[in-house]
């Protein structure tokens, strides 16, 4: 499209303009009216309103979370996904589209059309490090699909999960340029982190935190975001019905915590889908996939990995009972989410716009998650603090409330393996198809006529942006805000919409994969991949220091081996060398280096948040909603918290300071007038310091001082985690007098509950101790001043020498 096109009478209020799209925002047109000294002899001229090309479709881009190839019924799964089924019948099924193996990275690639390292998201934002491929910042030369479509006249919106806001830019201080509304989405209703409590989410409308669940028992975000999307679409349709919309719709399902409604849990329980265990489930899914023709008939199913996951018949009856409960809640979550997506699509149909709407429904941003470990967990926050093998008898305490607001639950990895059928391994594993192979349905009735067709061309999520642009007749911009744009790295798959191209070769021929040191290279059907050397729940040991070279390489011919089951590396050593060379070239091109195989260590790596470089923090006013990534970090450190308060006549109670919530965090509060400091140890234990006497009316200074015994996070620089989670001693004082002292034998090493905030003067969302109070638990004393002093351990020369020696010894032993 070389030139702008003006439609209607130029200069009239109703004139429109289709821009050439090379420069965004489009340059203003020259005034075309007449200006004299007086208005009566002058001629008005209005700049024409920018609209997309005439036949540009509405676009609904759907991506679900942590859902492997074998989850939806559309592709052989046993979980009913009736919305996806219906779209598949009227559109096309795709069985060969790929993700990056992890949440944020896939989503960055999806909205930019660039590889995840190119977009700054080599890992999730909570693990970002100070390298271009890993800093969790989408650079300004990589405008999102939202920005491109917005400047070309679309109404743009985003519902649900974001996870592309840097963890260090998620507070109300901003900046907001990396939030959806700063990246071309006019309206945002969702959460910015990796996951959310669906009953009480850390929820935003644009950049303002909202609490639509308050006073509404049973409210759930899965329905809440569908309701909001429906309302927003109806508003657009009634206000300006001819304006095309672009909606990114990203439910939290099926990422942990698995939080479906009771009605959906009951529906799934009544179906008895999982009573015979995960191995039988895998066999049924595999048979269904062959019956539906969504995998080749000669696809192999590898033996059950007994060395990784205990076979079903070796589990105790109690473990089987627990695991069935876990997976029924997961399945209910998936089916519930798909149903609510259907309500949004029904709204579009009710408007009469379904035929003109391109719907891209991607099942999963990576394979099914195994981050619950082989046993599952009632609290995913425990996994991120190294507790990934909670005994079954411990977990059974939550059996009756599994999936409710009392849990932050995840299922056994045995189910996750089955839900990635016919492939192996999981989310996080970028070298195995179980981590990176998704499936997708595309519907566009006015364009796609091969209803129910199957497409098998190799694709990647970076192909979605160029596909939408081609479908809309909009070119990728050359400059945005005066900044020259990096090339789109994906390949449009619009060519696959035509029946005559059903079997043509893929136009996307080469693609690298890398996640936390595991990597692969696809080249025209060949797949070079590293042998899996770490299960997702094994995140806390020393990292491989040389992930490029210190790996066992495997080779597969996916043209003949759909499920990546036949390793032919030994028979093709030259091909292995050739493809490794190509991988290195791709890695250099797309900012993959320096490769880093660390996992948990990167969670506590320093980042440029608003607390960086500070050791003392003072507050004089109540304040809530400061996210974990922008609040003072107390883990693996000594610290002193001092509250200067005035107690009124009649006494006081309430929250002075809290960070985290029901599933991990701390609280400093007055309980029936008595000062309390409490650590919630991932909902398994609560360690409490409490004064014996209620504070008398008047001014008091209440102090909690903690002396940490470990070396701190500095050991991570030496590939050593020994400085984390060590013991320490806490002392609670009132007006200089010690009222309680207690030693913590272990401390939280990694993270508090990430979707709960740092709050002063009250407690938002969930509380750290349900037995003591119910949020918001406002402080009824006057807060004069709250001071935090953090004393982070510094390594001595002797410590450094010892750590360097240990690191050398570890390298030499590998």
XYZ file of C-alpha atoms in Angstrom, residues 289-619:
331
model
C -5.578 -38.358 18.783
C -5.108 -41.114 16.224
C -8.862 -41.538 15.841
C -9.292 -37.804 15.178
C -6.343 -37.786 12.797
C -4.602 -34.921 14.607
C -1.409 -36.994 14.842
C 0.002 -39.409 12.261
C -1.072 -43.027 12.576
C 2.550 -44.162 12.962
C 3.254 -41.861 15.908
C 5.067 -43.614 18.745
C 4.218 -43.346 22.430
C 7.272 -43.711 24.614
C 7.200 -45.931 27.724
C 6.107 -44.369 30.987
C 9.146 -42.641 32.610
C 9.311 -44.783 35.752
C 12.604 -43.209 36.798
C 10.956 -39.777 36.895
C 7.328 -40.457 37.845
C 6.070 -43.337 39.957
C 3.648 -45.631 38.055
C 0.025 -45.364 39.149
C -0.228 -48.885 40.539
C 2.729 -48.213 42.843
C 0.956 -45.326 44.561
C -0.860 -45.751 47.859
C -4.665 -45.598 47.774
C -4.465 -42.281 49.645
C -2.078 -40.843 47.034
C -4.356 -42.002 44.224
C -7.332 -40.361 45.922
C -5.416 -37.081 46.324
C -4.069 -37.117 42.769
C -7.541 -37.711 41.305
C -8.841 -34.746 43.256
C -5.948 -32.614 41.964
C -6.567 -33.442 38.315
C -10.343 -33.136 38.493
C -9.890 -29.556 39.707
C -7.398 -28.877 36.887
C -9.764 -30.323 34.292
C -12.668 -28.325 35.676
C -10.548 -25.190 35.392
C -9.748 -25.916 31.729
C -13.359 -26.727 30.796
C -14.690 -23.716 32.731
C -12.273 -21.353 31.010
C -13.157 -22.696 27.561
C -16.849 -22.241 28.358
C -16.333 -18.587 29.324
C -14.356 -17.985 26.124
C -17.442 -19.298 24.357
C -19.555 -16.583 25.976
C -17.268 -13.915 24.515
C -17.485 -15.490 21.073
C -21.262 -15.765 21.396
C -21.362 -12.016 22.049
C -19.509 -11.401 18.786
C -21.954 -13.680 16.990
C -24.927 -11.898 18.567
C -23.566 -8.649 17.121
C -23.607 -10.223 13.687
C -19.830 -9.900 13.415
C -18.600 -13.477 13.726
C -18.209 -13.971 9.965
C -15.912 -10.939 9.823
C -13.839 -11.954 12.854
C -10.496 -13.737 12.683
C -10.299 -15.897 15.812
C -6.954 -17.430 16.718
C -7.330 -19.757 19.700
C -3.971 -21.089 20.917
C -4.047 -23.860 23.480
C -1.253 -23.079 25.923
C 1.737 -20.768 26.097
C 3.887 -23.811 26.851
C 3.385 -27.459 27.735
C 1.511 -28.536 30.830
C 3.237 -27.423 34.006
C 4.985 -29.896 36.280
C 5.882 -27.242 38.824
C 3.755 -29.018 41.404
C 6.329 -31.811 41.406
C 5.541 -35.532 41.368
C 3.214 -35.189 44.346
C 1.444 -31.935 43.510
C 1.056 -29.218 46.114
C -1.676 -27.258 47.885
C 0.525 -24.161 47.562
C 2.600 -23.340 44.481
C 4.499 -20.705 46.475
C 6.032 -23.627 48.363
C 7.537 -24.923 45.098
C 9.270 -21.623 44.466
C 10.792 -21.836 47.935
C 12.193 -25.322 47.391
C 9.409 -27.336 49.048
C 8.306 -29.504 46.148
C 7.752 -32.873 47.790
C 5.090 -32.221 50.430
C 4.003 -35.635 51.769
C 0.618 -36.900 50.704
C -0.588 -37.042 54.295
C 0.261 -33.356 54.693
C -1.550 -32.424 51.504
C -4.666 -34.377 52.506
C -5.421 -31.638 55.053
C -6.549 -29.558 52.074
C -8.361 -32.352 50.215
C -11.872 -31.026 50.830
C -10.964 -27.419 49.941
C -8.727 -28.177 46.957
C -9.189 -25.449 44.353
C -10.939 -23.061 46.744
C -9.570 -19.817 48.162
C -7.821 -21.917 50.824
C -5.327 -23.319 48.289
C -2.812 -22.124 45.696
C -2.885 -25.574 44.206
C -1.047 -27.553 41.572
C -1.405 -31.177 40.452
C 0.977 -34.102 40.312
C 3.414 -34.043 37.403
C 2.167 -37.473 36.373
C -0.970 -35.845 35.013
C 1.135 -33.167 33.322
C 3.108 -35.842 31.456
C -0.161 -37.392 30.287
C -1.568 -34.024 29.179
C 1.435 -33.490 26.911
C 0.657 -36.673 24.957
C 1.969 -37.770 22.477
C 5.112 -35.890 23.510
C 7.341 -36.097 26.574
C 8.387 -33.662 29.298
C 6.816 -30.383 30.319
C 6.699 -26.617 30.543
C 10.266 -25.269 31.014
C 11.738 -28.041 28.822
C 12.591 -26.186 25.598
C 14.345 -29.176 24.047
C 11.333 -31.483 24.190
C 8.080 -31.137 22.293
C 6.151 -31.651 25.518
C 7.375 -28.214 26.524
C 7.033 -26.357 23.224
C 4.421 -28.028 20.984
C 1.010 -26.401 21.227
C -2.088 -26.701 19.114
C -4.361 -24.047 17.707
C -7.691 -23.440 16.016
C -8.283 -20.593 13.567
C -11.727 -19.443 12.453
C -12.662 -16.713 9.968
C -15.888 -17.714 8.186
C -15.654 -15.074 5.473
C -12.178 -16.241 4.496
C -11.669 -19.861 5.570
C -13.821 -22.293 3.609
C -12.028 -25.595 4.354
C -14.138 -26.208 7.443
C -12.680 -28.726 9.873
C -9.419 -28.949 7.942
C -6.103 -29.901 9.501
C -2.869 -27.967 8.950
C 0.470 -29.570 9.748
C 2.988 -26.910 8.700
C 5.668 -25.980 11.254
C 4.794 -22.700 12.987
C 5.796 -20.658 16.009
C 3.945 -18.023 18.022
C 6.108 -15.350 16.364
C 4.100 -16.115 13.223
C 0.876 -14.725 14.675
C 1.692 -10.998 14.292
C 2.592 -11.189 10.579
C -0.495 -13.344 10.026
C -2.805 -10.745 11.586
C -1.129 -7.960 9.628
C -1.476 -9.791 6.324
C -5.094 -10.671 7.083
C -5.826 -7.004 7.798
C -3.887 -5.689 4.789
C -1.640 -3.663 7.093
C 2.140 -3.581 6.606
C 4.650 -3.813 9.448
C 5.710 -0.220 10.179
C 9.160 1.054 9.289
C 9.208 3.569 12.148
C 7.150 4.003 15.323
C 7.460 7.252 17.294
C 10.444 8.077 15.116
C 12.240 4.838 16.030
C 13.277 2.514 13.225
C 11.649 -0.852 13.768
C 13.480 -4.158 13.909
C 12.250 -6.640 11.307
C 9.374 -8.951 12.173
C 10.967 -12.371 12.704
C 7.886 -14.541 12.218
C 6.299 -15.796 9.007
C 2.646 -15.277 8.110
C 0.546 -18.425 7.849
C -2.335 -16.827 5.957
C -1.325 -19.063 3.031
C -2.593 -22.052 5.029
C -6.147 -20.662 5.065
C -6.668 -21.891 1.497
C -7.557 -25.541 0.928
C -5.166 -25.829 -1.996
C -2.289 -25.066 0.390
C -3.281 -27.650 2.987
C -0.243 -29.826 2.282
C 2.347 -27.323 1.075
C 5.656 -27.086 2.889
C 5.950 -24.717 5.797
C 7.330 -21.283 5.018
C 8.810 -21.130 8.514
C 11.875 -23.289 8.012
C 14.321 -22.579 10.859
C 13.612 -21.901 14.530
C 15.727 -21.992 17.660
C 14.481 -22.774 21.176
C 16.186 -22.008 24.496
C 15.004 -21.872 28.059
C 17.212 -21.839 31.155
C 20.058 -23.635 29.419
C 18.056 -26.294 27.585
C 17.957 -25.655 23.868
C 16.995 -26.957 20.437
C 17.230 -26.083 16.751
C 14.564 -26.904 14.163
C 15.655 -26.915 10.516
C 13.241 -28.140 7.823
C 12.070 -31.131 9.847
C 15.314 -31.874 11.671
C 15.416 -31.182 15.388
C 18.674 -30.974 17.300
C 17.939 -30.871 21.013
C 19.682 -31.155 24.346
C 18.905 -34.163 26.483
C 16.754 -33.127 29.428
C 19.051 -32.757 32.420
C 16.650 -31.137 34.863
C 13.028 -31.766 35.737
C 11.083 -28.535 36.289
C 10.843 -29.158 40.017
C 14.645 -29.494 40.261
C 15.342 -25.781 40.366
C 17.583 -25.256 43.382
C 20.937 -26.886 42.700
C 24.053 -25.438 41.057
C 23.456 -24.500 37.423
C 25.264 -25.990 34.458
C 28.104 -23.469 33.958
C 28.425 -24.114 30.201
C 24.964 -24.904 28.801
C 26.041 -24.390 25.191
C 28.649 -27.152 25.252
C 28.199 -29.192 28.407
C 25.183 -31.077 27.091
C 24.249 -34.395 25.536
C 22.865 -33.634 22.056
C 20.053 -35.601 20.482
C 18.822 -35.583 16.882
C 15.355 -36.277 15.507
C 13.737 -36.303 12.096
C 10.296 -34.918 12.847
C 9.162 -35.527 9.268
C 9.192 -39.219 10.126
C 9.014 -39.101 13.924
C 6.123 -36.902 15.016
C 6.551 -37.451 18.760
C 10.354 -36.956 18.932
C 10.856 -40.554 20.076
C 13.711 -41.877 17.926
C 17.077 -40.281 18.703
C 19.334 -40.731 15.654
C 22.261 -38.567 16.775
C 24.776 -41.425 16.893
C 24.068 -42.334 13.271
C 24.352 -38.718 12.063
C 27.303 -37.012 13.792
C 27.889 -34.559 10.927
C 24.260 -33.437 10.994
C 24.582 -32.825 14.725
C 27.638 -30.605 14.149
C 25.946 -28.779 11.303
C 22.817 -28.013 13.283
C 24.731 -26.939 16.375
C 26.536 -24.423 14.206
C 23.201 -23.124 12.932
C 21.922 -22.872 16.504
C 24.916 -20.743 17.479
C 24.298 -18.458 14.504
C 20.637 -18.080 15.475
C 21.547 -17.550 19.130
C 23.935 -14.737 18.229
C 21.366 -13.152 15.927
C 18.559 -13.146 18.487
C 20.322 -12.185 21.771
C 20.359 -15.673 23.336
C 23.855 -15.213 24.737
C 24.987 -15.293 27.459
C 23.144 -18.557 28.122
C 22.255 -19.146 31.754
C 21.057 -22.482 33.119
C 20.127 -21.154 36.568
C 16.483 -21.249 37.590
C 15.626 -20.363 41.185
C 18.793 -18.316 41.596
C 17.529 -15.773 39.086
C 14.406 -15.149 41.157
C 16.499 -13.368 43.801
C 18.919 -11.725 41.369
C 19.199 -7.918 41.783
C 17.093 -5.761 39.464
C 16.746 -2.026 38.923
C 13.582 -1.630 40.983
C 12.750 1.416 43.062
C 14.414 -0.132 46.134
C 17.745 -0.861 44.400
C 20.707 0.522 46.320
C 18.584 1.497 49.327
C 18.900 0.047 52.815
C 16.495 2.285 54.724
C 12.831 3.030 54.018
C 10.491 5.404 55.838
C 6.717 5.717 55.634
